[in-house]
Amino acid sequence: MPDVVLPCLDEAGALPWVLSRLPEGYRAIVADNGSTDGSAQIAADHGATVVHVPQRGFGAAAHAGLEAATADVVCFCDADASMDPRQLPRVAGPVEAGEADLVLGRRRPSSRGAWPPHARVANTALSILMRRRTGLRLHDLGPMRAARRADLLALGITDRRFGYPLEMVTKASDAGWRIRELDVDYHPRADGTKSKVTGTVLGTAKTVRDMSRVLSR
């Protein structure tokens, strides 16, 4: 069964819901990136494997979780309850069946407030640039995704900031991987707080900056 990497920074309000909805047999690896709200302890109390990641950055947390995984297939999922872990088999299934090498969950907002306009515009712009870079008809960077652990490590992803998810896609494309995009639901954060990535214009700008650097390589 797959391992699930959950990059985490101060997600105490969302973790209980997220971890309680993991499909049976899926193992949670919470890569804690310096939380100060007790997220690491909450994750441990709910049965997750906790990896402490002192280097700040989304990519640093995601990659540390990947390195800590032991399953053949590894999923990634945000820890803020914006996506339902019960949909993980939807993205892991084609990888497990040998039908795809990387599956990306295309976010489909469940309500108007789930995806702020500035973040949606930025995602569309990045998707267009990603298509030009890879030739793939992709619409989203897919925070919920799945691939085989050994293959991911062999890609040699170096970005440790917000560019990590995009570098994974570009390097997978360059390596000739079969990349598929499937719909997943996208919800407002469970605790009502703003996402660190898309919740503010500044956070979105930083993400676009990091990803633009990946595309310019």
CSV table of C-alpha atoms in Angstrom, one decimal, residues 21-109:
chain,number,residue,atom,x,y,z
A,21,ARG,CA,-9.6,10.0,6.4
A,22,LEU,CA,-6.6,8.1,5.1
A,23,PRO,CA,-7.7,4.9,3.2
A,24,GLU,CA,-7.0,1.7,5.1
A,25,GLY,CA,-3.5,0.5,4.7
A,26,TYR,CA,-2.1,3.9,3.6
A,27,ARG,CA,0.7,5.2,5.9
A,28,ALA,CA,0.9,8.9,6.7
A,29,ILE,CA,4.3,10.5,6.8
A,30,VAL,CA,4.0,14.0,8.2
A,31,ALA,CA,7.0,16.1,7.2
A,32,ASP,CA,6.9,18.8,9.8
A,33,ASN,CA,8.7,22.0,8.7
A,34,GLY,CA,9.1,23.7,12.0
A,35,SER,CA,5.5,24.0,13.3
A,36,THR,CA,4.9,25.9,16.5
A,37,ASP,CA,1.3,24.9,17.1
A,38,GLY,CA,1.9,21.3,18.2
A,39,SER,CA,1.2,19.8,14.7
A,40,ALA,CA,4.0,17.2,15.1
A,41,GLN,CA,2.6,15.8,18.3
A,42,ILE,CA,-0.9,15.8,17.0
A,43,ALA,CA,0.3,13.8,13.9
A,44,ALA,CA,2.1,11.3,16.2
A,45,ASP,CA,-1.0,11.0,18.4
A,46,HIS,CA,-3.0,10.1,15.3
A,47,GLY,CA,-0.6,7.3,14.3
A,48,ALA,CA,1.4,9.2,11.6
A,49,THR,CA,5.2,8.8,11.1
A,50,VAL,CA,6.6,12.3,11.8
A,51,VAL,CA,9.8,13.5,10.1
A,52,HIS,CA,11.2,16.7,11.5
A,53,VAL,CA,12.6,18.9,8.7
A,54,PRO,CA,14.7,21.9,9.9
A,55,GLN,CA,15.4,23.3,6.4
A,56,ARG,CA,12.5,25.6,5.6
A,57,GLY,CA,10.7,25.3,2.4
A,58,PHE,CA,7.8,23.2,0.9
A,59,GLY,CA,10.2,21.3,-1.3
A,60,ALA,CA,12.5,20.5,1.7
A,61,ALA,CA,9.6,19.0,3.6
A,62,ALA,CA,8.2,17.1,0.6
A,63,HIS,CA,11.5,15.6,-0.3
A,64,ALA,CA,12.4,14.6,3.3
A,65,GLY,CA,9.0,12.8,3.4
A,66,LEU,CA,9.8,11.1,0.2
A,67,GLU,CA,13.2,9.9,1.5
A,68,ALA,CA,11.5,8.6,4.7
A,69,ALA,CA,9.0,6.6,2.7
A,70,THR,CA,9.5,2.9,2.3
A,71,ALA,CA,6.5,1.9,0.1
A,72,ASP,CA,6.9,1.3,-3.7
A,73,VAL,CA,4.2,4.0,-4.5
A,74,VAL,CA,4.3,7.3,-2.8
A,75,CYS,CA,1.5,9.9,-2.7
A,76,PHE,CA,1.7,13.6,-1.8
A,77,CYS,CA,-1.2,15.5,-0.3
A,78,ASP,CA,-1.5,18.9,1.3
A,79,ALA,CA,-2.1,18.7,5.1
A,80,ASP,CA,-4.6,21.6,5.3
A,81,ALA,CA,-7.8,19.6,4.6
A,82,SER,CA,-8.3,21.3,1.2
A,83,MET,CA,-8.2,17.8,-0.4
A,84,ASP,CA,-9.9,14.6,0.9
A,85,PRO,CA,-7.4,11.8,1.5
A,86,ARG,CA,-10.2,9.3,0.7
A,87,GLN,CA,-9.6,10.3,-3.0
A,88,LEU,CA,-5.9,9.2,-2.8
A,89,PRO,CA,-6.7,5.8,-4.4
A,90,ARG,CA,-8.0,7.7,-7.4
A,91,VAL,CA,-4.4,9.0,-8.1
A,92,ALA,CA,-2.5,6.1,-6.8
A,93,GLY,CA,-4.4,3.4,-8.7
A,94,PRO,CA,-3.1,4.0,-12.2
A,95,VAL,CA,0.5,4.0,-10.9
A,96,GLU,CA,0.0,0.8,-8.9
A,97,ALA,CA,-1.6,-0.8,-12.0
A,98,GLY,CA,1.3,0.2,-14.2
A,99,GLU,CA,-0.9,2.4,-16.4
A,100,ALA,CA,0.9,5.7,-15.5
A,101,ASP,CA,4.2,6.8,-14.0
A,102,LEU,CA,3.0,10.1,-12.5
A,103,VAL,CA,-0.6,11.0,-11.7
A,104,LEU,CA,-1.6,14.6,-10.9
A,105,GLY,CA,-4.9,15.5,-9.2
A,106,ARG,CA,-6.5,18.3,-11.1
A,107,ARG,CA,-8.2,20.5,-8.5
A,108,ARG,CA,-12.0,21.0,-9.0
A,109,PRO,CA,-13.2,23.6,-6.4
